[in-house]
CSV table of C-alpha atoms in Angstrom, one decimal:
chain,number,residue,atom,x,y,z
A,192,UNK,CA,0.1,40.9,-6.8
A,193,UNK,CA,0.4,37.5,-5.7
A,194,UNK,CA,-1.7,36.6,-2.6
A,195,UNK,CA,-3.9,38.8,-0.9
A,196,UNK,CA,-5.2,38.9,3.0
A,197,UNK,CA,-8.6,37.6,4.0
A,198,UNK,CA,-9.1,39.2,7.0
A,199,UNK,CA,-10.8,42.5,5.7
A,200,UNK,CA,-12.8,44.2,2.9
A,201,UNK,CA,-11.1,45.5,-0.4
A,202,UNK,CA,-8.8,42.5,0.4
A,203,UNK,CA,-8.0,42.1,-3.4
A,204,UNK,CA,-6.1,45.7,-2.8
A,205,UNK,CA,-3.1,44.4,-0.2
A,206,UNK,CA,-0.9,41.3,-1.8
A,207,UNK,CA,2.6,40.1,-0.7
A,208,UNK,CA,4.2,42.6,-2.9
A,209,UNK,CA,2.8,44.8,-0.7
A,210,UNK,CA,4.0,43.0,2.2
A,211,UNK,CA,7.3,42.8,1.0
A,212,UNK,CA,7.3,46.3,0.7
A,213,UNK,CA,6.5,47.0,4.8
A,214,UNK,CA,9.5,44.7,5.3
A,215,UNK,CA,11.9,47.3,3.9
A,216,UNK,CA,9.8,50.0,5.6
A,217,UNK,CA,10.2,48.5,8.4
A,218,UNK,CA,14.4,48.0,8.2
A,219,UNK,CA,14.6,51.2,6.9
A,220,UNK,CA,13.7,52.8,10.3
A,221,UNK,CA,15.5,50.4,12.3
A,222,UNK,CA,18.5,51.1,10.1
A,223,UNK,CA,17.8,54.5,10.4
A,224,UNK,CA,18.1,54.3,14.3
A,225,UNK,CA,21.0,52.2,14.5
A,226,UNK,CA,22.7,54.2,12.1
A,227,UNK,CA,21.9,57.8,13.9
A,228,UNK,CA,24.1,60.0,15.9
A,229,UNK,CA,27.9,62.2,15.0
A,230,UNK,CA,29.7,61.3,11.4
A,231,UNK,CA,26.8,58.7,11.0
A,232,UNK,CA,24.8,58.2,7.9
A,233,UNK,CA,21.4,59.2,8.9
A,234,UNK,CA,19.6,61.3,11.3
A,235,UNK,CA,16.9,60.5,13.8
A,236,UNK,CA,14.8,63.9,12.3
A,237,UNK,CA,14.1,61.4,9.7
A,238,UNK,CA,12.3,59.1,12.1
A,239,UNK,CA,9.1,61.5,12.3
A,240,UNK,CA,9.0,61.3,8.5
A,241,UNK,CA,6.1,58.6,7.5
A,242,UNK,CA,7.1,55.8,5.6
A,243,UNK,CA,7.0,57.1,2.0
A,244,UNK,CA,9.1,59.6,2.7
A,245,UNK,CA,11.5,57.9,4.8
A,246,UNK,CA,12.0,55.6,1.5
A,247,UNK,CA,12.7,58.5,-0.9
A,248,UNK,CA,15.4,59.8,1.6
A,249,UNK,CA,16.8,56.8,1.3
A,250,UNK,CA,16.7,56.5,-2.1
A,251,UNK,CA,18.0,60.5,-2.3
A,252,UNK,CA,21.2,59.7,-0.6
A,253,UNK,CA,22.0,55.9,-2.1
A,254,UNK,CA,20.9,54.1,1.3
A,255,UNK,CA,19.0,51.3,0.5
A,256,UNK,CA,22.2,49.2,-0.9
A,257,UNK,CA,24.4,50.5,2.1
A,258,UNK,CA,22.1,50.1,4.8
A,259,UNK,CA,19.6,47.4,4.4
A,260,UNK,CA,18.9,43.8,2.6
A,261,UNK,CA,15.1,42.2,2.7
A,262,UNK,CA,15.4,38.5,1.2
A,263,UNK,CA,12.7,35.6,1.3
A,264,UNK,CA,14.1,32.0,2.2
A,265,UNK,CA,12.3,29.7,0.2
A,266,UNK,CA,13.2,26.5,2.9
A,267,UNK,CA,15.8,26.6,5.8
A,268,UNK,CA,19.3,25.9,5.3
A,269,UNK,CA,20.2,22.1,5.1
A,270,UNK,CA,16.5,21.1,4.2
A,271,UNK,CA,15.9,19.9,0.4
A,272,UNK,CA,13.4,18.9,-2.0
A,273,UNK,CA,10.6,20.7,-3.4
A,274,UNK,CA,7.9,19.5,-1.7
A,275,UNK,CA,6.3,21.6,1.0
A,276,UNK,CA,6.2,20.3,4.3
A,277,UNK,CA,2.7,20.5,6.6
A,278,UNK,CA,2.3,23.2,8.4
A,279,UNK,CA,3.0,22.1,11.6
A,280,UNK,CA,6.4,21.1,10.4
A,281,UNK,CA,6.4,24.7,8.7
A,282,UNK,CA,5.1,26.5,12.1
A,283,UNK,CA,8.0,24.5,14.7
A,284,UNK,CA,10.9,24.8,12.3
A,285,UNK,CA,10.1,26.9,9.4
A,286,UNK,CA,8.7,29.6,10.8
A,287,UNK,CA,11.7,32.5,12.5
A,288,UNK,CA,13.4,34.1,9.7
A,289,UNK,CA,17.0,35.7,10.6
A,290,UNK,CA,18.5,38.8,11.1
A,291,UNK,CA,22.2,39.8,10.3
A,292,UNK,CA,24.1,42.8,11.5
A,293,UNK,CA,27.1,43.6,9.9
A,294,UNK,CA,29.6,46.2,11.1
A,295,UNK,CA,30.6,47.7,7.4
A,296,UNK,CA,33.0,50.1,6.1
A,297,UNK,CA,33.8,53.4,4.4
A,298,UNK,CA,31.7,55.0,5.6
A,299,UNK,CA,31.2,53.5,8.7
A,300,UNK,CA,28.0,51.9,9.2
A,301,UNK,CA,25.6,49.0,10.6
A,302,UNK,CA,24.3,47.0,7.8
A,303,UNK,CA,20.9,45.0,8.7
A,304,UNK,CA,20.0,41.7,6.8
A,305,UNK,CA,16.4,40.3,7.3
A,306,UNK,CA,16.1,36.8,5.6
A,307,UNK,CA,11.8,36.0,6.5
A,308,UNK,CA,10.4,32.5,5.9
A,309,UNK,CA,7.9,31.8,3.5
A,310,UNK,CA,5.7,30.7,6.5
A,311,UNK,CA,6.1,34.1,8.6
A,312,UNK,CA,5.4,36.2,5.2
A,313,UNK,CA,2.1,34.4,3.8
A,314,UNK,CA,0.8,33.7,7.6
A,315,UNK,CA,2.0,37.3,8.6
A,316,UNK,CA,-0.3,38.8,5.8
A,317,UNK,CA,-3.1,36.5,6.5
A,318,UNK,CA,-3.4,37.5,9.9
A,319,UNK,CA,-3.5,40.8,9.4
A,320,UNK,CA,-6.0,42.6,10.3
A,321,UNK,CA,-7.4,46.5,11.3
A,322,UNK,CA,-6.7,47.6,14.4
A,323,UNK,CA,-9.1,48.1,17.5
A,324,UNK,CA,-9.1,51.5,18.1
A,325,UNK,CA,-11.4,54.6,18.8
A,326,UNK,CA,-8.8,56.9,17.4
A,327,UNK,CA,-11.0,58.9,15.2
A,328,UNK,CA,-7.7,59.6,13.1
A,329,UNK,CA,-6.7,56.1,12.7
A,330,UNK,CA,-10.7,55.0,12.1
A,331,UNK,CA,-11.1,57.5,9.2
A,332,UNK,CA,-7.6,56.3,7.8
A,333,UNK,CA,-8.8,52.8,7.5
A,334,UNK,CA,-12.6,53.8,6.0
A,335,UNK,CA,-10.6,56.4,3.4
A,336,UNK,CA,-7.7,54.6,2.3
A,337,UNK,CA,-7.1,51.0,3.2
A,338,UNK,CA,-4.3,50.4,1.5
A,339,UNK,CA,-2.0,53.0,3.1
A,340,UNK,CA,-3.7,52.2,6.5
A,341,UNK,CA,-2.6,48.6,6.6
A,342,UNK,CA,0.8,49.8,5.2
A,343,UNK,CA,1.7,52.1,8.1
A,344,UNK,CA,0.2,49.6,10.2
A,345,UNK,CA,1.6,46.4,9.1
A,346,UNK,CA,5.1,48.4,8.7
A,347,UNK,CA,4.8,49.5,12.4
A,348,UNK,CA,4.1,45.7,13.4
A,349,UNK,CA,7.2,44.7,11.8
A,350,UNK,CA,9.5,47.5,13.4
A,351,UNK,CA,8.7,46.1,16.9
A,352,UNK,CA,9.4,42.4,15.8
A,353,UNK,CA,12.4,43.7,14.3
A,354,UNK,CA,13.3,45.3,17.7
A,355,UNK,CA,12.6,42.8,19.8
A,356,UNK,CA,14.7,40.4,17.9
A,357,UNK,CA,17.7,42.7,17.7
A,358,UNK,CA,16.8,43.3,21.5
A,359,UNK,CA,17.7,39.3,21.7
A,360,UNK,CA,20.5,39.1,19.2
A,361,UNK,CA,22.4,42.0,20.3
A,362,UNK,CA,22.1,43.2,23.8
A,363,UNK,CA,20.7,40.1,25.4
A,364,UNK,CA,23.1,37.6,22.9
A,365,UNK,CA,20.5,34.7,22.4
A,366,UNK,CA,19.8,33.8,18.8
A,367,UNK,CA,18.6,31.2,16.2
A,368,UNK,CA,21.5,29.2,17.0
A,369,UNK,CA,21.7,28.9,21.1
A,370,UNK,CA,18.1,29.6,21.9
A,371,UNK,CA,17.3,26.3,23.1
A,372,UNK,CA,19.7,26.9,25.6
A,373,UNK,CA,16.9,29.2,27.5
A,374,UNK,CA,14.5,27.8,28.5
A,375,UNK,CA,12.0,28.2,31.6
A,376,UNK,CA,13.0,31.4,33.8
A,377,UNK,CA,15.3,32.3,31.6
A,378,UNK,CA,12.5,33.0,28.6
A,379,UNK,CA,10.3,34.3,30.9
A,380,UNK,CA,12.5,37.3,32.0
A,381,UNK,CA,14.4,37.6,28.3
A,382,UNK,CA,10.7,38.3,26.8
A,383,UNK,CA,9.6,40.3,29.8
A,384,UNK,CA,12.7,42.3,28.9
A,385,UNK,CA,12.8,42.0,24.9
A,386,UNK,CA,9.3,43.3,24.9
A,387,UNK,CA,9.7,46.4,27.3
A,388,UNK,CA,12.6,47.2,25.3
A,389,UNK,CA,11.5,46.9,22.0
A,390,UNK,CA,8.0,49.3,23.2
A,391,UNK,CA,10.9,52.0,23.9
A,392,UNK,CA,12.8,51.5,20.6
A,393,UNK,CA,9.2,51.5,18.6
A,394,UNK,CA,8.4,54.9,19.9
A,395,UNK,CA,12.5,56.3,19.2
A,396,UNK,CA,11.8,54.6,15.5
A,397,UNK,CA,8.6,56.9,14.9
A,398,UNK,CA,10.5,59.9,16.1
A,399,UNK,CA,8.9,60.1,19.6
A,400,UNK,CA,10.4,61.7,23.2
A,401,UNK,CA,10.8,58.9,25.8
A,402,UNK,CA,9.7,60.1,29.6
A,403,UNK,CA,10.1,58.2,33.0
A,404,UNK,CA,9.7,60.2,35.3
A,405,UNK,CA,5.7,60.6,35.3
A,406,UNK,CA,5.2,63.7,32.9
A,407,UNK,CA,4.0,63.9,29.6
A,408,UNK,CA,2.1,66.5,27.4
A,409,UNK,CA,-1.3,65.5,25.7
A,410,UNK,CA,0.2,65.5,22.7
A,411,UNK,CA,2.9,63.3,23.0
A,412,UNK,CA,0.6,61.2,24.8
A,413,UNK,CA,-1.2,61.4,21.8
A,414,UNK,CA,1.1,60.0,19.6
A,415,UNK,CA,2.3,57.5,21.6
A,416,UNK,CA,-1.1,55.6,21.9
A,417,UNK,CA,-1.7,56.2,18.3
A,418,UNK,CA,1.8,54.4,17.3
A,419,UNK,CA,0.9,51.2,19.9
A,420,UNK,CA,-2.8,51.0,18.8
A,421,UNK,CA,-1.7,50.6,15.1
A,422,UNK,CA,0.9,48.1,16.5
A,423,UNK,CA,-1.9,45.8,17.3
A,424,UNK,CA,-2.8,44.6,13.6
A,425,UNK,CA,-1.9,40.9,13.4
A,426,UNK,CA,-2.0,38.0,14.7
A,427,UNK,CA,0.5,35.5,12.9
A,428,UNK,CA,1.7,34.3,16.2
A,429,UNK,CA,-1.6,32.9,17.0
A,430,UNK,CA,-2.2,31.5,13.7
A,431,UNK,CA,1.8,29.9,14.2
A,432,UNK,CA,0.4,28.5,17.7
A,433,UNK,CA,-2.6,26.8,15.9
A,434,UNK,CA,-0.7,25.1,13.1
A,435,UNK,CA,1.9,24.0,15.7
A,436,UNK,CA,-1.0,21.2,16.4
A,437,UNK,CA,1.0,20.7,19.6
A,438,UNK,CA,-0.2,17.5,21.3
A,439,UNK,CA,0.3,18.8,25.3
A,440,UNK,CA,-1.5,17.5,28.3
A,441,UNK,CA,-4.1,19.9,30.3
A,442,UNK,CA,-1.7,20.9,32.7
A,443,UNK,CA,1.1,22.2,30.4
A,444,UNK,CA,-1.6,24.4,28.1
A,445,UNK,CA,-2.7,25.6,31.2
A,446,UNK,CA,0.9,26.5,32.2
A,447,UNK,CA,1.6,28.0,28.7
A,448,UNK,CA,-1.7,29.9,29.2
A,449,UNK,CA,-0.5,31.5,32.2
A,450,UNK,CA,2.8,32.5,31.1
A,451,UNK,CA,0.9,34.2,27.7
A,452,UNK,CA,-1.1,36.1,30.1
A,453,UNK,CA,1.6,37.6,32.2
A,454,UNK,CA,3.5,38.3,28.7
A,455,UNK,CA,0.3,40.1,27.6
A,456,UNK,CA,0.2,41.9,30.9
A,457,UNK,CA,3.8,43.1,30.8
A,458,UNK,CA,3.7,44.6,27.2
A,459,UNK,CA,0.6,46.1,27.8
A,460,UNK,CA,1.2,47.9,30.9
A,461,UNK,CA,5.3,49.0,29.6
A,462,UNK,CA,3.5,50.4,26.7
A,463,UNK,CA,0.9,52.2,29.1
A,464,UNK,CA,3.7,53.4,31.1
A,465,UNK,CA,5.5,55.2,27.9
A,466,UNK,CA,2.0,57.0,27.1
A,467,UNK,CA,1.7,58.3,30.6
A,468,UNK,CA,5.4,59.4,30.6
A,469,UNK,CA,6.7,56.6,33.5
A,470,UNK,CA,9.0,54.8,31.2
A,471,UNK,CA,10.5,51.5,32.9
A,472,UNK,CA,13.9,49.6,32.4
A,473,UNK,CA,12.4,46.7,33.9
A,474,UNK,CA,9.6,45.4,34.4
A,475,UNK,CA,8.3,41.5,34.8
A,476,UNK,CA,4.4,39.6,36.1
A,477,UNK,CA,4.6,37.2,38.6
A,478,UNK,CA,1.6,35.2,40.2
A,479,UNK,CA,1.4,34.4,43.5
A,480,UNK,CA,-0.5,31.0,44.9
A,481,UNK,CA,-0.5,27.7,43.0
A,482,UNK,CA,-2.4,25.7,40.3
A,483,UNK,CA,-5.6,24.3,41.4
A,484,UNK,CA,-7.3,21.5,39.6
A,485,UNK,CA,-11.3,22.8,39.4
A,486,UNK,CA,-13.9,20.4,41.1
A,487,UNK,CA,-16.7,21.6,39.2
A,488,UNK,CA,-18.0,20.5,35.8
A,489,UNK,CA,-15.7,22.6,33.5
A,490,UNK,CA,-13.3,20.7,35.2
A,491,UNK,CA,-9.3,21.8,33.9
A,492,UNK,CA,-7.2,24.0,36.2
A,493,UNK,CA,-7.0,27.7,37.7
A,494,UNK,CA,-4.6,30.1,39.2
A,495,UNK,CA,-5.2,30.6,43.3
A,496,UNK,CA,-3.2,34.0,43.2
A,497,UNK,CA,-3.2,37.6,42.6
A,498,UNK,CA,-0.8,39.0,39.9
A,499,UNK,CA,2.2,41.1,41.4
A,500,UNK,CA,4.0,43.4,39.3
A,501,UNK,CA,7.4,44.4,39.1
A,502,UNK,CA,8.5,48.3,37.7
A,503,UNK,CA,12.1,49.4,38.1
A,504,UNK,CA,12.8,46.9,41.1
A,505,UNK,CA,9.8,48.2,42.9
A,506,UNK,CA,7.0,45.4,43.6
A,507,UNK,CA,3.2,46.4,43.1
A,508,UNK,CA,0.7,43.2,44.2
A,509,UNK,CA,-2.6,44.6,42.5
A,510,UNK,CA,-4.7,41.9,44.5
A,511,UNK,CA,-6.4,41.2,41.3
A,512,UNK,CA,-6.4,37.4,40.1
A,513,UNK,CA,-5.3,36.7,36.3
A,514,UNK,CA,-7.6,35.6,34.6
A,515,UNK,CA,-6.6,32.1,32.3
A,516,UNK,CA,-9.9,31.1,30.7
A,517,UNK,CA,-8.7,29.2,26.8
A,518,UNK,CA,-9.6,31.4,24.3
A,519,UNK,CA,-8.0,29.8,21.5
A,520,UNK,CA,-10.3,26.5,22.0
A,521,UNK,CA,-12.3,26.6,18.7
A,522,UNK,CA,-14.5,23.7,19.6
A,523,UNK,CA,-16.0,26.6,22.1
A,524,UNK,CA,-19.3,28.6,20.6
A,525,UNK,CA,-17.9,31.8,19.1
A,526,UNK,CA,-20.0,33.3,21.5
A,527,UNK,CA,-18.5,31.8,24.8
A,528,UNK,CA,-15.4,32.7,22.9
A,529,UNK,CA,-16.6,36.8,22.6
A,530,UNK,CA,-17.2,36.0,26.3
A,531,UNK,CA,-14.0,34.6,27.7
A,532,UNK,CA,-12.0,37.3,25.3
A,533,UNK,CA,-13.9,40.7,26.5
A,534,UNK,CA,-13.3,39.3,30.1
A,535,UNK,CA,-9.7,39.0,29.4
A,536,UNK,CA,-9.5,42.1,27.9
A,537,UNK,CA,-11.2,44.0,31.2
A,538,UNK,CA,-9.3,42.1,33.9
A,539,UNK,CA,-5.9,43.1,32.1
A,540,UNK,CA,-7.2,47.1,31.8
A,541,UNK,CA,-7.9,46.6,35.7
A,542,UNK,CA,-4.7,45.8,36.1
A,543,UNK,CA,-3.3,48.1,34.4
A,544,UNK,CA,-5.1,50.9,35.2
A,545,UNK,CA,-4.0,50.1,39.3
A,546,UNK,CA,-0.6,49.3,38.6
A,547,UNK,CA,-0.4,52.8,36.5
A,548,UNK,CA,-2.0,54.9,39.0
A,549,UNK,CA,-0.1,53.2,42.2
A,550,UNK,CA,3.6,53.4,40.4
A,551,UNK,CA,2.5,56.8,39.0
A,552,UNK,CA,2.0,57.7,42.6
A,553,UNK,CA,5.6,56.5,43.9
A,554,UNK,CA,6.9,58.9,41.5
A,555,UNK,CA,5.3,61.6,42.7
A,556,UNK,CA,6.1,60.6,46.2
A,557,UNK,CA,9.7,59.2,45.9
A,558,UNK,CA,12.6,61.2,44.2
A,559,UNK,CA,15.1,58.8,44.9
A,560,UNK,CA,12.3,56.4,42.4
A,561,UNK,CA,11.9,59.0,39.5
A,562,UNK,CA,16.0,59.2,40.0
A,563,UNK,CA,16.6,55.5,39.4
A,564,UNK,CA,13.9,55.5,36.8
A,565,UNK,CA,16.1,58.1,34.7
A,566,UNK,CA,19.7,57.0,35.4
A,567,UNK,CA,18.5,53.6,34.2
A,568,UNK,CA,17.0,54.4,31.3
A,569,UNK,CA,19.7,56.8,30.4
A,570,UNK,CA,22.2,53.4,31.1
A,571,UNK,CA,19.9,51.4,29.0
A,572,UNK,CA,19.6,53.8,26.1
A,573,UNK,CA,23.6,54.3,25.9
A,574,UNK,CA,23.4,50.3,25.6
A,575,UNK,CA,21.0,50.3,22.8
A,576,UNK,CA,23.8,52.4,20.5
A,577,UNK,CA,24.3,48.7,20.1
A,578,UNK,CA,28.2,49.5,18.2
């Protein structure tokens, strides 16, 4: 056991070995997905298997070395010297690890490589942290046995980062090489769409039914919120944004700030959507009005808009403003901190919960809208066979 998160008690229990040990979890069920289906290798039964026993099926059959390769980069290509760098050099350029998918033969198969950096390993078990949740189940997991809580949650934080990069790399072709390349706009709607996409794949990676057209039962409901509320156990891109030590004027943060908020927005409400059985395809936040520079003594900027929402090419505008308030400005008391964070929190379930219940009723109302909402997400899913 080599280094050991600080973010929770018993933390001398949870080290980078096991860390290292989520990673593989965590390719095992993407691997598992990918590599599903007629005269393949696995099957997606397995998926509803928890982690352990995912890993000795794996081990049963041999598929560990056919299927899957976890590695630790100790510093990028081309960079030497044994020296560390700080870690803002660490957090811009050292930070994305890289994912290879190889087409492979006898028997015919997808091979998936992770290579993590150093920095996205340590920080990643750093930041990690238990889950807020009032799922008795998941409460008594953490209070009984740690350990295997912050393994199934950790490993489940890692399958959606996994998705959402093969999301990129495969279906949307933008990787470590060309990303510059895509920038503004172009971000904006690749996230929007990485994100949505990689909720869906999540679910299909714990062995759960996807719906869109505004049924569910209890529960599958059930399940579906318990695999997103374990999903929300770290926060190593937050610690990656504070180490960055990027030197930007007020009106870019504020910018940034906005677009994080409609990012948050989007991947809160697509995963609300799966749990309520209204699965989108597509889905992207917009706000209406300008930037406004304040005239009282907090001084900075603020949205004049409402946030308008965008399901399966229909457009919701909830009416409600975002809300942009910097939470991540630790000269602020913790408490105005608390403050500006629970606000967030309630003006992004408002939204939510209107956007949910309007779109839930143009399914009810609409068949032509629960038709589109299927035929695209059966057009989507026959994309995400990925080979």
């Amino acid at each position: 056991m080599t280094r050991v998160s600080t973010d929770w008690q018993g933390n001398d229990l949870f080290s980078l070995d096991h860390a290292d040990e989520c990673f593989r979890n965590a390719l095992r069920r993407v691997a598992t997905y990918l590599n599903s289906g007629a005269n393949r290798l696995c099957s997606l039964d397995w998926l509803k298997q928890n982690d352990d026993c995912l890993a000795r099926i794996f081990e049963q059959n041999g598929l560990d070395d056919q299927l899957i390769d976890y590695f630790v980069s100790n510093r990028p290509e081309g960079i030497r010297g044994a020296a560390r760098p700080p870690d803002d050099v660490r957090a811009e350029h050292e930070f994305y690890g890289r994912f290879q998918f190889q087409k492979r033969r006898k028997p015919d198969r997808m091979h998936v490589t992770f290579t993590s950096t150093e920095a996205f390993r340590e920080w990643g078990l750093q930041r990690l942290h238990p889950p807020a949740t009032d799922i008795k189940a998941l409460v008594d997991l953490f209070d009984e046995d740690p350990v295997k809580a912050f393994s199934q949650a950790y490993t489940n934080y890692l399958v959606k980062n996994y998705w959402h990069n093969t999301v990129h790399s495969l279906l949307q072709k933008i990787n470590e090489l060309n990303f510059h390349e895509f920038g503004g706009d172009a971000r904006y709607d690749s996230d929007f769409a990485a994100d949505n996409i990689a909720n869906i794949l999540l679910l299909r990676a714990y062995g759960c039914v996807i719906n869109c057209r505004g049924r569910i039962s209890l529960a599958n409901s059930d399940i579906c919120r318990r695999v997103f509320a374990l999903n929300r156990c770290n926060r190593v891109f937050a610690e990656r944004a504070i180490r960055r030590n990027e030197d930007q004027d007020p009106l870019a943060k504020f910018q940034e700030r906005s677009w994080r908020f409609r990012r948050q927005v989007a991947n809160a409400l697509s995963a609300e959507l799966l749990c309520r059985g209204a699965a989108v395809s597509d889905i992207a936040v917009y706000l209406t009005g300008g930037i406004a520079k304040r005239k009282d003594n907090r001084g900075g900027y603020y949205h004049t808009g409402s946030v308008v929402i965008r399901l399966n090419q229909i457009y919701i505008n909830t009416g409600i403003p975002p809300y942009l308030e910097d939470s991540s400005d630790l000269e602020r008391p913790q408490k105005r901190l608390a403050t500006i964070r629970k606000n967030q929190h309630m003006r992004v379930a408002d939204i939510l919960s209107h956007t949910a219940t309007r779109y839930a009723s143009i399914l009810s109302n609409d068949s032509g809208a629960r038709e589109y909402a299927e035929q695209s997400l059966s057009m989507l899913e026959t994309k995400l066979k990925f080979w």
